[in-house]
Structure formats: structure tokens, C-alpha cells
Amino acid sequence: MKTNKFNNFITCLAFLLMCCHGGLALSYTTAGAIDAVGNNAASTILGAVDCNDDGRGVPAYFVVSFRDKTKTVSGLYMSLHISKDDRMVTVTEISGDSFYSTPLYLYAGPGRYYIAITKTKAGTRLFDVAWYCMTADGKETGFSFELLQDH
């Protein structure tokens, strides 16, 4: 378990260093809850991020990470999925470890990226999601967000 926490710490540190390199900051971080009542194992959060050129450059890729901030529950895991067009990547988070997941990168240019958060069993989970849209030369660029489903 200590090795796993150490690996998560290193991953989180690398992600933070990457985000802060050259004065960059995360474009957006949001907190939320999935299955607020605590009785829906199939509860899903779905959102859309539109990466666009806000004058700082054309988006080349989308980066996202998340963390489960709730106490550990045996057998309860959360997964983050991002997709665009015919591409999708996924990461599963250890419940309650308070570290951000390994960052997901999806290189699919400008346009709409979908973010979904799912879980394996009933129970309320509190989480943070951090994302940003990046140009090919590693500069942050524009985005907008829309929550599509919260149940």
C-alpha cells in the first residue's frame, strides 16, 4: 500500500509540475458528487468540454485528471472516461486515496470532448476533476463546459 501511495504521489507531483511549467495553471477544476442519495450503483456524470481557439492557439489535445475525496469503501471504484469522435481513454481511481489519477491525454484537435465519471457500486462519492485544452506547442487555450447528465 505504501508503494501505491508513493506512486500516486509521484504521479500527482509530475502532473502538478507539468501544469505549472512555464507559468501555466489548470484552466478549470470543479468539485462534485456522484450518487448523492447513495443508492444508485449505475450513477453517471456526463459533461462536455469544447476546446476552442480563444486567440492563444488552436487546440491539439485535451488533458484531464480526477480524484475521489471520499472515505475508502471496499469494492467501490470510480472511473473517468474521455472521448471525442472515435477515440476514448479511461482511468480508474482508488476510492478515498485523495490523490489525483494519472492524467488522461486525448490528442483529437479542437471540438467537443466528452467526460464521463462512473462507479462500481452504490454510495455517494465526492470528487474533483481538473482539465485543460492545450495547443500543439503546450500552451493553454480556450474552452467551455456543459453538464449533460448528473444521475
mmCIF file of N, CA and C in Angstrom, residues 42-151:
data_model
loop_
_atom_site.group_PDB
_atom_site.id
_atom_site.type_symbol
_atom_site.label_atom_id
_atom_site.label_comp_id
_atom_site.label_asym_id
_atom_site.label_seq_id
_atom_site.Cartn_x
_atom_site.Cartn_y
_atom_site.Cartn_z
ATOM 1 N N ALA A 42 -25.365 2.541 -10.695
ATOM 2 C CA ALA A 42 -25.195 2.905 -12.101
ATOM 3 C C ALA A 42 -25.120 4.418 -12.316
ATOM 4 N N SER A 43 -25.036 5.182 -11.259
ATOM 5 C CA SER A 43 -24.982 6.637 -11.373
ATOM 6 C C SER A 43 -23.819 7.075 -12.260
ATOM 7 N N THR A 44 -24.077 8.058 -13.124
ATOM 8 C CA THR A 44 -23.078 8.539 -14.076
ATOM 9 C C THR A 44 -23.156 10.057 -14.180
ATOM 10 N N ILE A 45 -21.987 10.683 -14.238
ATOM 11 C CA ILE A 45 -21.881 12.111 -14.528
ATOM 12 C C ILE A 45 -21.365 12.222 -15.951
ATOM 13 N N LEU A 46 -21.993 13.070 -16.767
ATOM 14 C CA LEU A 46 -21.554 13.274 -18.141
ATOM 15 C C LEU A 46 -21.478 14.761 -18.417
ATOM 16 N N GLY A 47 -20.345 15.182 -18.930
ATOM 17 C CA GLY A 47 -20.154 16.580 -19.293
ATOM 18 C C GLY A 47 -19.472 16.682 -20.640
ATOM 19 N N ALA A 48 -19.469 17.893 -21.191
ATOM 20 C CA ALA A 48 -18.803 18.138 -22.472
ATOM 21 C C ALA A 48 -17.936 19.375 -22.336
ATOM 22 N N VAL A 49 -16.716 19.280 -22.839
ATOM 23 C CA VAL A 49 -15.791 20.409 -22.881
ATOM 24 C C VAL A 49 -15.520 20.695 -24.344
ATOM 25 N N ASP A 50 -15.786 21.925 -24.750
ATOM 26 C CA ASP A 50 -15.483 22.352 -26.106
ATOM 27 C C ASP A 50 -14.157 23.086 -26.096
ATOM 28 N N CYS A 51 -13.130 22.497 -26.712
ATOM 29 C CA CYS A 51 -11.815 23.127 -26.814
ATOM 30 C C CYS A 51 -11.814 24.006 -28.062
ATOM 31 N N ASN A 52 -11.451 25.280 -27.876
ATOM 32 C CA ASN A 52 -11.503 26.223 -28.987
ATOM 33 C C ASN A 52 -10.321 27.190 -28.954
ATOM 34 N N ASP A 53 -10.087 27.832 -30.063
ATOM 35 C CA ASP A 53 -9.019 28.826 -30.171
ATOM 36 C C ASP A 53 -9.563 30.157 -29.660
ATOM 37 N N ASP A 54 -9.099 30.566 -28.495
ATOM 38 C CA ASP A 54 -9.535 31.839 -27.908
ATOM 39 C C ASP A 54 -8.521 32.954 -28.195
ATOM 40 N N GLY A 55 -7.686 32.751 -29.227
ATOM 41 C CA GLY A 55 -6.657 33.717 -29.569
ATOM 42 C C GLY A 55 -5.272 33.290 -29.127
ATOM 43 N N ARG A 56 -5.217 32.228 -28.313
ATOM 44 C CA ARG A 56 -3.923 31.735 -27.834
ATOM 45 C C ARG A 56 -3.415 30.551 -28.652
ATOM 46 N N GLY A 57 -4.231 30.057 -29.572
ATOM 47 C CA GLY A 57 -3.810 28.953 -30.432
ATOM 48 C C GLY A 57 -4.878 27.889 -30.591
ATOM 49 N N VAL A 58 -4.736 27.104 -31.644
ATOM 50 C CA VAL A 58 -5.685 26.029 -31.955
ATOM 51 C C VAL A 58 -5.425 24.844 -31.029
ATOM 52 N N PRO A 59 -6.459 24.319 -30.375
ATOM 53 C CA PRO A 59 -6.277 23.159 -29.505
ATOM 54 C C PRO A 59 -5.791 21.937 -30.275
ATOM 55 N N ALA A 60 -4.847 21.217 -29.675
ATOM 56 C CA ALA A 60 -4.346 19.972 -30.258
ATOM 57 C C ALA A 60 -4.758 18.771 -29.417
ATOM 58 N N TYR A 61 -4.885 19.000 -28.095
ATOM 59 C CA TYR A 61 -5.246 17.882 -27.219
ATOM 60 C C TYR A 61 -5.926 18.387 -25.950
ATOM 61 N N PHE A 62 -6.499 17.423 -25.236
ATOM 62 C CA PHE A 62 -7.262 17.663 -24.020
ATOM 63 C C PHE A 62 -6.629 16.820 -22.915
ATOM 64 N N VAL A 63 -6.448 17.405 -21.720
ATOM 65 C CA VAL A 63 -5.860 16.712 -20.576
ATOM 66 C C VAL A 63 -6.850 16.776 -19.421
ATOM 67 N N VAL A 64 -7.055 15.660 -18.728
ATOM 68 C CA VAL A 64 -7.980 15.633 -17.602
ATOM 69 C C VAL A 64 -7.497 14.635 -16.548
ATOM 70 N N SER A 65 -7.766 14.949 -15.282
ATOM 71 C CA SER A 65 -7.445 14.083 -14.158
ATOM 72 C C SER A 65 -8.537 14.261 -13.108
ATOM 73 N N PHE A 66 -8.693 13.295 -12.211
ATOM 74 C CA PHE A 66 -9.703 13.439 -11.159
ATOM 75 C C PHE A 66 -9.258 12.722 -9.901
ATOM 76 N N ARG A 67 -9.971 13.001 -8.807
ATOM 77 C CA ARG A 67 -9.695 12.290 -7.556
ATOM 78 C C ARG A 67 -10.994 12.084 -6.786
ATOM 79 N N ASP A 68 -11.057 10.958 -6.100
ATOM 80 C CA ASP A 68 -12.170 10.616 -5.215
ATOM 81 C C ASP A 68 -11.765 11.086 -3.823
ATOM 82 N N LYS A 69 -12.534 12.006 -3.244
ATOM 83 C CA LYS A 69 -12.192 12.605 -1.949
ATOM 84 C C LYS A 69 -12.916 11.951 -0.780
ATOM 85 N N THR A 70 -13.635 10.869 -1.039
ATOM 86 C CA THR A 70 -14.468 10.256 -0.015
ATOM 87 C C THR A 70 -13.745 9.061 0.613
ATOM 88 N N LYS A 71 -14.133 8.749 1.828
ATOM 89 C CA LYS A 71 -13.552 7.620 2.557
ATOM 90 C C LYS A 71 -13.587 6.342 1.711
ATOM 91 N N THR A 72 -12.536 5.542 1.831
ATOM 92 C CA THR A 72 -12.423 4.287 1.090
ATOM 93 C C THR A 72 -13.564 3.335 1.437
ATOM 94 N N VAL A 73 -14.142 2.716 0.396
ATOM 95 C CA VAL A 73 -15.175 1.694 0.544
ATOM 96 C C VAL A 73 -14.709 0.492 -0.273
ATOM 97 N N SER A 74 -14.621 -0.653 0.351
ATOM 98 C CA SER A 74 -14.152 -1.859 -0.321
ATOM 99 C C SER A 74 -15.000 -2.149 -1.564
ATOM 100 N N GLY A 75 -14.326 -2.349 -2.699
ATOM 101 C CA GLY A 75 -15.013 -2.702 -3.937
ATOM 102 C C GLY A 75 -15.645 -1.543 -4.680
ATOM 103 N N LEU A 76 -15.531 -0.328 -4.150
ATOM 104 C CA LEU A 76 -16.110 0.829 -4.828
ATOM 105 C C LEU A 76 -14.986 1.613 -5.506
ATOM 106 N N TYR A 77 -15.038 1.652 -6.814
ATOM 107 C CA TYR A 77 -14.050 2.379 -7.608
ATOM 108 C C TYR A 77 -14.768 3.367 -8.515
ATOM 109 N N MET A 78 -14.091 4.451 -8.821
ATOM 110 C CA MET A 78 -14.611 5.422 -9.778
ATOM 111 C C MET A 78 -13.713 5.400 -11.000
ATOM 112 N N SER A 79 -14.332 5.579 -12.166
ATOM 113 C CA SER A 79 -13.574 5.648 -13.406
ATOM 114 C C SER A 79 -13.914 6.937 -14.131
ATOM 115 N N LEU A 80 -12.916 7.484 -14.815
ATOM 116 C CA LEU A 80 -13.064 8.682 -15.631
ATOM 117 C C LEU A 80 -12.816 8.272 -17.071
ATOM 118 N N HIS A 81 -13.714 8.668 -17.951
ATOM 119 C CA HIS A 81 -13.609 8.342 -19.367
ATOM 120 C C HIS A 81 -13.646 9.656 -20.142
ATOM 121 N N ILE A 82 -12.758 9.818 -21.125
ATOM 122 C CA ILE A 82 -12.879 10.961 -22.032
ATOM 123 C C ILE A 82 -12.919 10.422 -23.458
ATOM 124 N N SER A 83 -13.757 11.049 -24.272
ATOM 125 C CA SER A 83 -13.890 10.590 -25.651
ATOM 126 C C SER A 83 -14.114 11.773 -26.582
ATOM 127 N N LYS A 84 -13.734 11.548 -27.816
ATOM 128 C CA LYS A 84 -14.001 12.503 -28.895
ATOM 129 C C LYS A 84 -13.947 11.703 -30.187
ATOM 130 N N ASP A 85 -14.941 11.919 -31.026
ATOM 131 C CA ASP A 85 -15.038 11.209 -32.300
ATOM 132 C C ASP A 85 -14.953 9.698 -32.050
ATOM 133 N N ASP A 86 -13.973 9.019 -32.607
ATOM 134 C CA ASP A 86 -13.882 7.565 -32.456
ATOM 135 C C ASP A 86 -12.783 7.149 -31.491
ATOM 136 N N ARG A 87 -12.412 8.038 -30.554
ATOM 137 C CA ARG A 87 -11.334 7.751 -29.601
ATOM 138 C C ARG A 87 -11.852 7.865 -28.169
ATOM 139 N N MET A 88 -11.276 7.018 -27.283
ATOM 140 C CA MET A 88 -11.651 7.060 -25.871
ATOM 141 C C MET A 88 -10.503 6.554 -25.022
ATOM 142 N N VAL A 89 -10.313 7.193 -23.853
ATOM 143 C CA VAL A 89 -9.338 6.727 -22.870
ATOM 144 C C VAL A 89 -10.004 6.722 -21.505
ATOM 145 N N THR A 90 -9.522 5.848 -20.612
ATOM 146 C CA THR A 90 -10.144 5.648 -19.303
ATOM 147 C C THR A 90 -9.075 5.457 -18.238
ATOM 148 N N VAL A 91 -9.368 5.944 -17.028
ATOM 149 C CA VAL A 91 -8.533 5.663 -15.869
ATOM 150 C C VAL A 91 -9.463 5.367 -14.698
ATOM 151 N N THR A 92 -9.068 4.419 -13.827
ATOM 152 C CA THR A 92 -9.841 4.085 -12.635
ATOM 153 C C THR A 92 -9.098 4.583 -11.411
ATOM 154 N N GLU A 93 -9.822 5.202 -10.507
ATOM 155 C CA GLU A 93 -9.265 5.842 -9.318
ATOM 156 C C GLU A 93 -9.514 4.961 -8.097
ATOM 157 N N ILE A 94 -8.514 4.856 -7.229
ATOM 158 C CA ILE A 94 -8.664 4.162 -5.954
ATOM 159 C C ILE A 94 -9.537 5.030 -5.064
ATOM 160 N N SER A 95 -10.598 4.473 -4.532
ATOM 161 C CA SER A 95 -11.530 5.284 -3.746
ATOM 162 C C SER A 95 -10.882 5.796 -2.475
ATOM 163 N N GLY A 96 -11.043 7.074 -2.236
ATOM 164 C CA GLY A 96 -10.643 7.671 -0.982
ATOM 165 C C GLY A 96 -9.163 7.869 -0.758
ATOM 166 N N ASP A 97 -8.326 7.739 -1.790
ATOM 167 C CA ASP A 97 -6.888 7.913 -1.556
ATOM 168 C C ASP A 97 -6.469 9.382 -1.587
ATOM 169 N N SER A 98 -7.325 10.270 -2.022
ATOM 170 C CA SER A 98 -7.154 11.726 -2.070
ATOM 171 C C SER A 98 -6.091 12.203 -3.048
ATOM 172 N N PHE A 99 -5.548 11.308 -3.879
ATOM 173 C CA PHE A 99 -4.599 11.711 -4.912
ATOM 174 C C PHE A 99 -5.304 11.802 -6.257
ATOM 175 N N TYR A 100 -4.845 12.726 -7.097
ATOM 176 C CA TYR A 100 -5.371 12.796 -8.455
ATOM 177 C C TYR A 100 -4.938 11.559 -9.237
ATOM 178 N N SER A 101 -5.798 11.120 -10.137
ATOM 179 C CA SER A 101 -5.497 9.981 -11.003
ATOM 180 C C SER A 101 -4.378 10.349 -11.975
ATOM 181 N N THR A 102 -3.881 9.338 -12.639
ATOM 182 C CA THR A 102 -2.951 9.564 -13.735
ATOM 183 C C THR A 102 -3.669 10.443 -14.764
ATOM 184 N N PRO A 103 -3.016 11.495 -15.252
ATOM 185 C CA PRO A 103 -3.682 12.351 -16.249
ATOM 186 C C PRO A 103 -3.978 11.580 -17.533
ATOM 187 N N LEU A 104 -5.139 11.846 -18.113
ATOM 188 C CA LEU A 104 -5.505 11.280 -19.406
ATOM 189 C C LEU A 104 -5.260 12.338 -20.476
ATOM 190 N N TYR A 105 -4.683 11.936 -21.589
ATOM 191 C CA TYR A 105 -4.443 12.818 -22.728
ATOM 192 C C TYR A 105 -5.200 12.259 -23.914
ATOM 193 N N LEU A 106 -5.920 13.116 -24.600
ATOM 194 C CA LEU A 106 -6.580 12.706 -25.830
ATOM 195 C C LEU A 106 -6.224 13.722 -26.910
ATOM 196 N N TYR A 107 -5.462 13.267 -27.894
ATOM 197 C CA TYR A 107 -4.991 14.117 -28.987
ATOM 198 C C TYR A 107 -5.999 14.030 -30.125
ATOM 199 N N ALA A 108 -6.962 14.950 -30.143
ATOM 200 C CA ALA A 108 -8.022 14.900 -31.148
ATOM 201 C C ALA A 108 -8.391 16.289 -31.671
ATOM 202 N N GLY A 109 -7.522 17.279 -31.473
ATOM 203 C CA GLY A 109 -7.746 18.604 -32.049
ATOM 204 C C GLY A 109 -8.865 19.385 -31.383
ATOM 205 N N PRO A 110 -9.295 20.470 -32.032
ATOM 206 C CA PRO A 110 -10.363 21.299 -31.473
ATOM 207 C C PRO A 110 -11.710 20.582 -31.552
ATOM 208 N N GLY A 111 -12.658 21.041 -30.745
ATOM 209 C CA GLY A 111 -14.005 20.483 -30.779
ATOM 210 C C GLY A 111 -14.451 19.967 -29.430
ATOM 211 N N ARG A 112 -15.508 19.158 -29.443
ATOM 212 C CA ARG A 112 -16.172 18.688 -28.228
ATOM 213 C C ARG A 112 -15.592 17.374 -27.730
ATOM 214 N N TYR A 113 -15.148 17.399 -26.473
ATOM 215 C CA TYR A 113 -14.672 16.212 -25.758
ATOM 216 C C TYR A 113 -15.701 15.883 -24.681
ATOM 217 N N TYR A 114 -16.013 14.606 -24.537
ATOM 218 C CA TYR A 114 -16.961 14.177 -23.511
ATOM 219 C C TYR A 114 -16.210 13.603 -22.320
ATOM 220 N N ILE A 115 -16.655 13.973 -21.112
ATOM 221 C CA ILE A 115 -16.109 13.456 -19.864
ATOM 222 C C ILE A 115 -17.223 12.688 -19.170
ATOM 223 N N ALA A 116 -16.959 11.432 -18.800
ATOM 224 C CA ALA A 116 -17.931 10.645 -18.031
ATOM 225 C C ALA A 116 -17.242 10.124 -16.779
ATOM 226 N N ILE A 117 -17.971 10.150 -15.673
ATOM 227 C CA ILE A 117 -17.489 9.562 -14.424
ATOM 228 C C ILE A 117 -18.497 8.503 -14.017
ATOM 229 N N THR A 118 -17.996 7.283 -13.765
ATOM 230 C CA THR A 118 -18.842 6.159 -13.377
ATOM 231 C C THR A 118 -18.262 5.528 -12.116
ATOM 232 N N LYS A 119 -19.052 4.632 -11.506
ATOM 233 C CA LYS A 119 -18.563 3.942 -10.304
ATOM 234 C C LYS A 119 -19.073 2.514 -10.279
ATOM 235 N N THR A 120 -18.517 1.711 -9.381
ATOM 236 C CA THR A 120 -18.794 0.272 -9.405
ATOM 237 C C THR A 120 -19.906 -0.201 -8.481
ATOM 238 N N LYS A 121 -20.303 0.602 -7.490
ATOM 239 C CA LYS A 121 -21.400 0.181 -6.614
ATOM 240 C C LYS A 121 -22.044 1.405 -5.973
ATOM 241 N N ALA A 122 -23.191 1.202 -5.333
ATOM 242 C CA ALA A 122 -23.925 2.308 -4.714
ATOM 243 C C ALA A 122 -23.096 2.972 -3.619
ATOM 244 N N GLY A 123 -23.311 4.255 -3.461
ATOM 245 C CA GLY A 123 -22.626 5.021 -2.437
ATOM 246 C C GLY A 123 -22.239 6.396 -2.954
ATOM 247 N N THR A 124 -22.479 7.407 -2.162
ATOM 248 C CA THR A 124 -22.132 8.771 -2.548
ATOM 249 C C THR A 124 -20.618 8.929 -2.598
ATOM 250 N N ARG A 125 -20.127 9.565 -3.652
ATOM 251 C CA ARG A 125 -18.704 9.847 -3.808
ATOM 252 C C ARG A 125 -18.529 11.333 -4.104
ATOM 253 N N LEU A 126 -17.599 11.956 -3.423
ATOM 254 C CA LEU A 126 -17.242 13.350 -3.677
ATOM 255 C C LEU A 126 -15.952 13.345 -4.490
ATOM 256 N N PHE A 127 -15.871 14.200 -5.502
ATOM 257 C CA PHE A 127 -14.714 14.164 -6.389
ATOM 258 C C PHE A 127 -14.353 15.557 -6.891
ATOM 259 N N ASP A 128 -13.137 15.674 -7.382
ATOM 260 C CA ASP A 128 -12.653 16.850 -8.104
ATOM 261 C C ASP A 128 -12.244 16.381 -9.488
ATOM 262 N N VAL A 129 -12.463 17.232 -10.486
ATOM 263 C CA VAL A 129 -11.996 16.987 -11.842
ATOM 264 C C VAL A 129 -11.226 18.226 -12.283
ATOM 265 N N ALA A 130 -10.055 18.023 -12.878
ATOM 266 C CA ALA A 130 -9.252 19.125 -13.399
ATOM 267 C C ALA A 130 -8.976 18.861 -14.876
ATOM 268 N N TRP A 131 -9.175 19.877 -15.715
ATOM 269 C CA TRP A 131 -8.909 19.688 -17.136
ATOM 270 C C TRP A 131 -8.409 20.965 -17.775
ATOM 271 N N TYR A 132 -7.820 20.788 -18.940
ATOM 272 C CA TYR A 132 -7.467 21.925 -19.765
ATOM 273 C C TYR A 132 -7.248 21.490 -21.202
ATOM 274 N N CYS A 133 -7.403 22.452 -22.120
ATOM 275 C CA CYS A 133 -7.188 22.259 -23.546
ATOM 276 C C CYS A 133 -5.828 22.864 -23.883
ATOM 277 N N MET A 134 -5.042 22.140 -24.683
ATOM 278 C CA MET A 134 -3.676 22.567 -24.971
ATOM 279 C C MET A 134 -3.407 22.635 -26.467
ATOM 280 N N THR A 135 -2.548 23.585 -26.846
ATOM 281 C CA THR A 135 -2.098 23.688 -28.230
ATOM 282 C C THR A 135 -0.973 22.678 -28.462
ATOM 283 N N ALA A 136 -0.581 22.489 -29.709
ATOM 284 C CA ALA A 136 0.482 21.536 -30.047
ATOM 285 C C ALA A 136 1.812 21.903 -29.390
ATOM 286 N N ASP A 137 2.029 23.197 -29.139
ATOM 287 C CA ASP A 137 3.285 23.614 -28.509
ATOM 288 C C ASP A 137 3.158 23.754 -26.992
ATOM 289 N N GLY A 138 2.107 23.150 -26.404
ATOM 290 C CA GLY A 138 1.977 23.066 -24.952
ATOM 291 C C GLY A 138 1.446 24.299 -24.257
ATOM 292 N N LYS A 139 0.716 25.140 -24.975
ATOM 293 C CA LYS A 139 0.120 26.328 -24.361
ATOM 294 C C LYS A 139 -1.368 26.094 -24.116
ATOM 295 N N GLU A 140 -1.825 26.613 -22.997
ATOM 296 C CA GLU A 140 -3.240 26.517 -22.650
ATOM 297 C C GLU A 140 -4.064 27.361 -23.623
ATOM 298 N N THR A 141 -5.243 26.875 -23.983
ATOM 299 C CA THR A 141 -6.121 27.630 -24.876
ATOM 300 C C THR A 141 -7.567 27.535 -24.393
ATOM 301 N N GLY A 142 -8.494 28.054 -25.163
ATOM 302 C CA GLY A 142 -9.871 28.246 -24.710
ATOM 303 C C GLY A 142 -10.715 26.997 -24.599
ATOM 304 N N PHE A 143 -11.771 27.122 -23.776
ATOM 305 C CA PHE A 143 -12.719 26.019 -23.598
ATOM 306 C C PHE A 143 -14.032 26.569 -23.055
ATOM 307 N N SER A 144 -15.067 25.766 -23.191
ATOM 308 C CA SER A 144 -16.333 25.992 -22.495
ATOM 309 C C SER A 144 -16.801 24.627 -21.992
ATOM 310 N N PHE A 145 -17.661 24.621 -20.957
ATOM 311 C CA PHE A 145 -18.112 23.382 -20.336
ATOM 312 C C PHE A 145 -19.620 23.351 -20.261
ATOM 313 N N GLU A 146 -20.177 22.156 -20.435
ATOM 314 C CA GLU A 146 -21.617 21.944 -20.301
ATOM 315 C C GLU A 146 -21.858 20.636 -19.548
ATOM 316 N N LEU A 147 -22.636 20.675 -18.463
ATOM 317 C CA LEU A 147 -23.031 19.465 -17.748
ATOM 318 C C LEU A 147 -24.226 18.868 -18.484
ATOM 319 N N LEU A 148 -24.110 17.604 -18.889
ATOM 320 C CA LEU A 148 -25.154 16.948 -19.671
ATOM 321 C C LEU A 148 -26.005 15.994 -18.862
ATOM 322 N N GLN A 149 -25.406 15.330 -17.850
ATOM 323 C CA GLN A 149 -26.147 14.354 -17.047
ATOM 324 C C GLN A 149 -25.545 14.296 -15.659
ATOM 325 N N ASP A 150 -26.403 14.257 -14.657
ATOM 326 C CA ASP A 150 -25.946 14.213 -13.267
ATOM 327 C C ASP A 150 -26.851 13.281 -12.473
ATOM 328 N N HIS A 151 -26.823 11.994 -12.795
ATOM 329 C CA HIS A 151 -27.605 10.994 -12.044
ATOM 330 C C HIS A 151 -27.126 9.603 -12.295
#
